[in-house]
Coordinates of N, CA, C and O in Angstrom, one line a residue:
M570 N 77.9 42.2 105.1 CA 77.1 43.3 105.6 C 77.9 44.6 105.7 O 77.5 45.7 105.4
F571 N 79.2 44.5 106.1 CA 80.1 45.7 106.3 C 80.3 46.3 104.9 O 80.2 47.5 104.8
V572 N 80.5 45.5 103.9 CA 80.7 46.1 102.5 C 79.5 46.8 102.1 O 79.5 47.9 101.5
H573 N 78.3 46.3 102.4 CA 77.1 46.9 102.0 C 77.0 48.3 102.6 O 76.6 49.3 102.0
H574 N 77.3 48.4 103.9 CA 77.3 49.7 104.6 C 78.3 50.7 104.0 O 78.0 51.9 103.9
V575 N 79.5 50.2 103.7 CA 80.5 51.1 103.1 C 80.1 51.6 101.7 O 80.2 52.8 101.4
L576 N 79.5 50.7 100.9 CA 79.0 51.1 99.6 C 77.9 52.1 99.7 O 77.8 53.1 99.0
R577 N 77.0 51.9 100.7 CA 75.9 52.8 100.9 C 76.4 54.2 101.4 O 76.0 55.2 101.0
Y578 N 77.4 54.2 102.3 CA 78.0 55.4 102.8 C 78.7 56.2 101.6 O 78.5 57.4 101.5
L579 N 79.4 55.5 100.7 CA 80.1 56.1 99.6 C 79.1 56.7 98.6 O 79.4 57.7 97.9
A580 N 77.9 56.0 98.5 CA 76.9 56.5 97.5 C 76.1 57.6 98.0 O 75.4 58.3 97.2
T581 N 76.1 57.9 99.3 CA 75.4 59.0 99.9 C 76.1 60.3 99.7 O 77.3 60.4 100.0
P582 N 75.4 61.3 99.1 CA 76.1 62.6 98.9 C 76.3 63.3 100.2 O 75.4 63.4 101.0
H583 N 77.5 63.7 100.5 CA 77.9 64.4 101.7 C 77.9 65.9 101.4 O 78.4 66.3 100.4
P584 N 77.5 66.7 102.4 CA 77.5 68.1 102.2 C 78.8 68.7 101.8 O 78.9 69.6 101.0
A585 N 79.9 68.3 102.4 CA 81.2 68.9 102.1 C 81.6 68.5 100.7 O 82.1 69.4 99.9
V586 N 81.3 67.3 100.3 CA 81.7 66.9 98.9 C 80.8 67.7 97.9 O 81.3 68.2 96.9
L587 N 79.5 67.8 98.2 CA 78.7 68.6 97.3 C 79.1 70.1 97.3 O 79.1 70.7 96.2
A588 N 79.5 70.6 98.4 CA 79.9 72.0 98.4 C 81.2 72.2 97.5 O 81.3 73.2 96.7
V589 N 82.1 71.3 97.6 CA 83.3 71.4 96.8 C 83.0 71.2 95.3 O 83.5 71.9 94.4
A590 N 82.1 70.3 95.0 CA 81.7 70.1 93.6 C 81.0 71.3 93.0 O 81.3 71.7 91.9
V591 N 80.1 71.9 93.8 CA 79.4 73.1 93.3 C 80.4 74.2 93.1 O 80.3 74.9 92.1
A592 N 81.3 74.4 94.0 CA 82.3 75.5 93.9 C 83.2 75.3 92.7 O 83.5 76.2 91.9
A593 N 83.6 74.0 92.4 CA 84.4 73.7 91.2 C 83.6 74.0 90.0 O 84.2 74.6 89.0
V594 N 82.4 73.6 89.9 CA 81.6 73.8 88.7 C 81.4 75.3 88.5 O 81.5 75.8 87.4
W595 N 81.1 76.1 89.6 CA 80.9 77.5 89.4 C 82.2 78.1 88.9 O 82.1 79.0 88.0
F596 N 83.3 77.8 89.4 CA 84.6 78.3 89.0 C 84.8 78.1 87.5 O 85.3 78.9 86.8
L597 N 84.5 76.9 87.1 CA 84.8 76.5 85.7 C 83.8 77.2 84.7 O 84.2 77.4 83.5
V598 N 82.6 77.5 85.1 CA 81.6 78.0 84.2 C 81.2 79.4 84.4 O 80.4 80.0 83.6
R599 N 81.8 80.1 85.4 CA 81.4 81.5 85.6 C 81.8 82.3 84.4 O 82.7 82.1 83.7
D600 N 81.0 83.3 84.2 CA 81.2 84.2 83.1 C 82.0 85.4 83.6 O 81.6 86.1 84.5
E601 N 83.1 85.7 82.9 CA 83.9 86.9 83.2 C 83.1 88.0 82.4 O 82.6 87.8 81.4
P602 N 83.2 89.2 83.0 CA 82.6 90.3 82.2 C 83.3 90.4 80.9 O 84.6 90.3 80.8
A603 N 82.6 90.6 79.8 CA 83.2 90.7 78.5 C 84.0 92.0 78.4 O 83.7 93.0 78.9
A604 N 85.1 91.9 77.7 CA 86.0 93.1 77.5 C 85.2 94.0 76.6 O 84.5 93.6 75.7
P605 N 85.3 95.3 76.8 CA 84.6 96.3 76.0 C 85.0 96.2 74.5 O 86.1 95.8 74.2
G606 N 84.1 96.5 73.7 CA 84.3 96.5 72.2 C 84.2 97.9 71.6 O 83.9 98.9 72.3
A607 N 84.5 98.0 70.3 CA 84.5 99.3 69.6 C 83.1 100.0 69.9 O 82.1 99.4 69.8
G608 N 83.2 101.3 70.2 CA 82.1 102.1 70.5 C 81.6 102.1 72.0 O 80.9 103.0 72.4
D609 N 82.1 101.2 72.8 CA 81.8 101.2 74.2 C 82.5 102.3 74.9 O 83.6 102.7 74.5
C610 N 82.0 102.8 75.9 CA 82.6 103.9 76.7 C 83.2 103.3 78.0 O 82.7 102.3 78.5
L611 N 84.2 104.0 78.5 CA 84.9 103.5 79.7 C 85.0 104.7 80.7 O 85.0 105.8 80.4
R612 N 85.1 104.3 82.0 CA 85.4 105.2 83.1 C 86.6 104.6 83.8 O 86.9 103.4 83.7
K613 N 87.3 105.4 84.5 CA 88.5 105.0 85.2 C 88.3 105.1 86.7 O 88.7 106.1 87.3
P614 N 87.9 104.0 87.3 CA 87.6 104.1 88.8 C 88.9 104.1 89.6 O 88.9 104.6 90.7
T615 N 89.9 103.5 89.1 CA 91.2 103.5 89.9 C 92.3 103.8 88.8 O 92.1 103.7 87.6
P616 N 93.5 104.2 89.3 CA 94.6 104.5 88.3 C 94.9 103.3 87.4 O 95.5 103.5 86.3
S617 N 94.7 102.1 87.8 CA 95.1 101.0 87.0 C 93.9 100.1 86.4 O 94.2 99.1 85.8
T618 N 92.7 100.6 86.5 CA 91.6 99.8 86.0 C 90.6 100.7 85.2 O 90.6 101.9 85.4
F619 N 89.8 100.1 84.3 CA 88.8 100.7 83.6 C 87.5 99.9 83.7 O 87.6 98.7 83.9
E620 N 86.4 100.5 83.6 CA 85.1 99.8 83.6 C 84.3 100.4 82.5 O 84.3 101.5 82.2
T621 N 83.4 99.5 81.9 CA 82.5 99.9 80.9 C 81.5 100.9 81.6 O 81.1 100.7 82.7
A622 N 81.1 101.9 80.9 CA 80.2 102.9 81.4 C 79.2 103.3 80.3 O 79.5 103.2 79.1
D623 N 78.0 103.8 80.7 CA 77.0 104.3 79.8 C 77.6 105.5 79.1 O 78.1 106.4 79.8
C624 N 77.6 105.6 77.8 CA 78.2 106.7 77.1 C 77.6 108.0 77.4 O 78.2 109.1 77.2
G625 N 76.3 108.0 78.0 CA 75.7 109.3 78.3 C 76.0 109.7 79.7 O 75.6 110.8 80.1
S626 N 76.7 108.9 80.5 CA 77.0 109.3 81.9 C 78.2 110.2 81.9 O 79.1 110.3 81.0
T627 N 78.3 111.0 83.0 CA 79.4 111.9 83.2 C 80.7 111.2 83.4 O 81.8 111.8 83.2
G628 N 80.7 110.0 83.9 CA 81.9 109.3 84.2 C 82.5 108.6 83.0 O 83.7 108.2 83.0
A629 N 81.8 108.6 81.8 CA 82.3 108.0 80.6 C 83.3 109.0 79.9 O 82.9 109.8 79.2
R630 N 84.5 108.8 80.2 CA 85.5 109.7 79.7 C 86.3 109.2 78.5 O 87.0 110.0 77.8
Y631 N 86.2 107.9 78.2 CA 86.9 107.3 77.1 C 86.0 106.5 76.2 O 85.0 106.0 76.6
V632 N 86.4 106.4 74.9 CA 85.7 105.5 74.0 C 86.6 104.5 73.4 O 87.7 104.8 73.0
V633 N 86.1 103.3 73.3 CA 87.0 102.2 72.7 C 86.9 102.3 71.2 O 85.8 102.3 70.6
L634 N 88.1 102.3 70.6 CA 88.2 102.3 69.1 C 88.3 100.9 68.5 O 87.8 100.6 67.4
G635 N 88.9 100.0 69.3 CA 89.0 98.6 68.8 C 89.7 97.7 69.8 O 90.1 98.2 70.9
R636 N 89.8 96.4 69.5 CA 90.4 95.4 70.4 C 91.3 94.6 69.6 O 91.1 94.3 68.4
V637 N 92.4 94.1 70.2 CA 93.3 93.2 69.6 C 93.3 92.0 70.6 O 93.7 92.1 71.7
E638 N 92.9 90.8 70.1 CA 92.7 89.6 70.9 C 94.0 88.8 71.0 O 94.9 89.0 70.2
N639 N 94.1 88.0 72.0 CA 95.1 87.0 72.2 C 96.5 87.6 72.3 O 97.4 87.1 71.6
R640 N 96.7 88.6 73.1 CA 98.0 89.2 73.2 C 98.5 89.2 74.6 O 97.8 89.2 75.6
A641 N 99.8 89.1 74.8 CA 100.5 89.2 76.1 C 100.6 90.6 76.5 O 100.5 91.6 75.7
D642 N 100.8 90.8 77.8 CA 100.8 92.2 78.4 C 102.0 93.0 77.8 O 101.9 94.2 77.6
E643 N 103.1 92.3 77.4 CA 104.2 93.0 76.8 C 103.8 93.7 75.4 O 104.3 94.7 75.0
D644 N 102.8 93.1 74.7 CA 102.3 93.6 73.4 C 101.7 95.0 73.6 O 101.6 95.7 72.7
A645 N 101.2 95.3 74.8 CA 100.4 96.5 75.0 C 101.3 97.6 75.5 O 100.8 98.7 75.9
R646 N 102.6 97.5 75.4 CA 103.4 98.5 76.0 C 103.6 99.7 75.0 O 104.0 100.8 75.5
D647 N 103.4 99.6 73.7 CA 103.5 100.7 72.8 C 102.2 100.8 72.0 O 101.9 100.1 71.1
V648 N 101.4 101.8 72.4 CA 100.1 102.0 71.8 C 100.2 102.3 70.3 O 99.4 101.9 69.5
S649 N 101.3 102.9 69.8 CA 101.4 103.2 68.4 C 101.6 102.0 67.6 O 101.2 102.0 66.4
I650 N 102.1 100.9 68.2 CA 102.3 99.6 67.4 C 101.0 98.8 67.6 O 100.5 98.4 66.6
I651 N 100.6 98.5 68.8 CA 99.5 97.6 69.0 C 98.2 98.1 68.4 O 97.3 97.4 68.0
C652 N 98.0 99.4 68.5 CA 96.8 100.1 68.0 C 96.9 100.8 66.7 O 96.2 101.8 66.4
A653 N 97.9 100.4 65.9 CA 98.2 101.1 64.7 C 96.9 101.2 63.7 O 96.8 102.1 63.0
R654 N 96.0 100.3 63.8 CA 94.8 100.3 63.0 C 93.9 101.5 63.4 O 93.0 101.8 62.6
W655 N 94.1 102.0 64.6 CA 93.3 103.1 65.1 C 94.2 104.3 65.4 O 94.6 104.5 66.5
P656 N 94.5 105.1 64.4 CA 95.5 106.2 64.6 C 95.1 107.2 65.7 O 96.0 107.8 66.3
D657 N 93.8 107.3 66.0 CA 93.3 108.2 67.1 C 93.5 107.7 68.5 O 93.3 108.4 69.5
A658 N 93.9 106.4 68.6 CA 94.1 105.8 69.9 C 95.2 106.5 70.7 O 96.3 106.7 70.2
A659 N 94.8 107.0 71.9 CA 95.7 107.7 72.8 C 96.3 106.8 73.8 O 97.3 107.1 74.4
F660 N 95.6 105.7 74.1 CA 96.2 104.7 75.1 C 95.6 103.4 74.8 O 94.6 103.2 74.1
D661 N 96.2 102.4 75.4 CA 95.7 101.0 75.3 C 95.7 100.4 76.7 O 96.3 100.9 77.6
Y662 N 94.9 99.4 76.9 CA 94.7 98.8 78.2 C 94.6 97.3 78.0 O 93.8 96.8 77.2
W663 N 95.5 96.6 78.6 CA 95.6 95.1 78.5 C 94.8 94.5 79.6 O 94.9 94.9 80.7
R664 N 93.9 93.6 79.2 CA 93.0 93.0 80.2 C 93.1 91.5 80.3 O 92.7 90.8 79.4
E665 N 93.7 91.0 81.4 CA 93.9 89.6 81.7 C 94.8 89.5 82.9 O 95.1 90.4 83.5
Q666 N 95.1 88.2 83.2 CA 96.0 88.0 84.3 C 97.5 87.9 83.8 O 97.7 87.4 82.7
P667 N 98.4 88.5 84.6 CA 99.8 88.4 84.2 C 100.3 87.0 83.9 O 99.9 86.0 84.5
G668 N 101.0 86.9 82.8 CA 101.5 85.6 82.4 C 100.6 84.9 81.4 O 101.0 83.8 81.0
S669 N 99.5 85.5 81.1 CA 98.6 84.8 80.1 C 98.3 85.8 79.0 O 98.7 86.9 79.0
K670 N 97.6 85.3 78.0 CA 97.2 86.2 76.9 C 95.8 86.7 77.1 O 95.0 86.1 77.8
G671 N 95.6 87.9 76.6 CA 94.3 88.6 76.9 C 94.0 89.6 75.7 O 94.5 89.4 74.6
V672 N 93.2 90.5 76.1 CA 92.7 91.5 75.1 C 93.3 92.8 75.3 O 93.4 93.3 76.4
V673 N 93.8 93.5 74.2 CA 94.3 94.8 74.3 C 93.1 95.7 73.8 O 92.6 95.5 72.7
I674 N 92.8 96.7 74.6 CA 91.7 97.6 74.3 C 92.3 98.9 73.9 O 93.1 99.5 74.6
C675 N 92.1 99.4 72.6 CA 92.6 100.6 72.1 C 91.5 101.7 72.3 O 90.4 101.5 71.8
A676 N 91.8 102.8 72.9 CA 90.8 103.8 73.2 C 91.4 105.2 73.1 O 92.6 105.4 73.0
K677 N 90.5 106.2 73.2 CA 90.9 107.6 73.2 C 89.9 108.3 74.2 O 88.9 107.8 74.5
E678 N 90.3 109.5 74.6 CA 89.4 110.4 75.4 C 88.3 110.9 74.5 O 88.5 111.1 73.3
R679 N 87.2 111.0 75.2 CA 86.0 111.5 74.4 C 86.0 113.0 74.2 O 86.6 113.7 74.9

């Protein structure tokens, strides 16, 4: 009888276990905002970040010329090298977490 109760207890979904499972699934499948692509416009809300903006808005001060995928942050230190395919590129912006590979966005002022 005791084993039956233990098995029944273990088979019953518990709110705490369900909450952890839902949080884990959300974390694994959540969509990060896509990095901007060629032709997208950007605004600079803080000195170290950029956001995609409607190209018709007054805040859209930059236009993306191209992207270079799967690069470390060190690769984005020299715009003339990483963005050589886009000679008009005035700056680049590396997008990811330090220590991992990400996207380098090559852009210019509008």
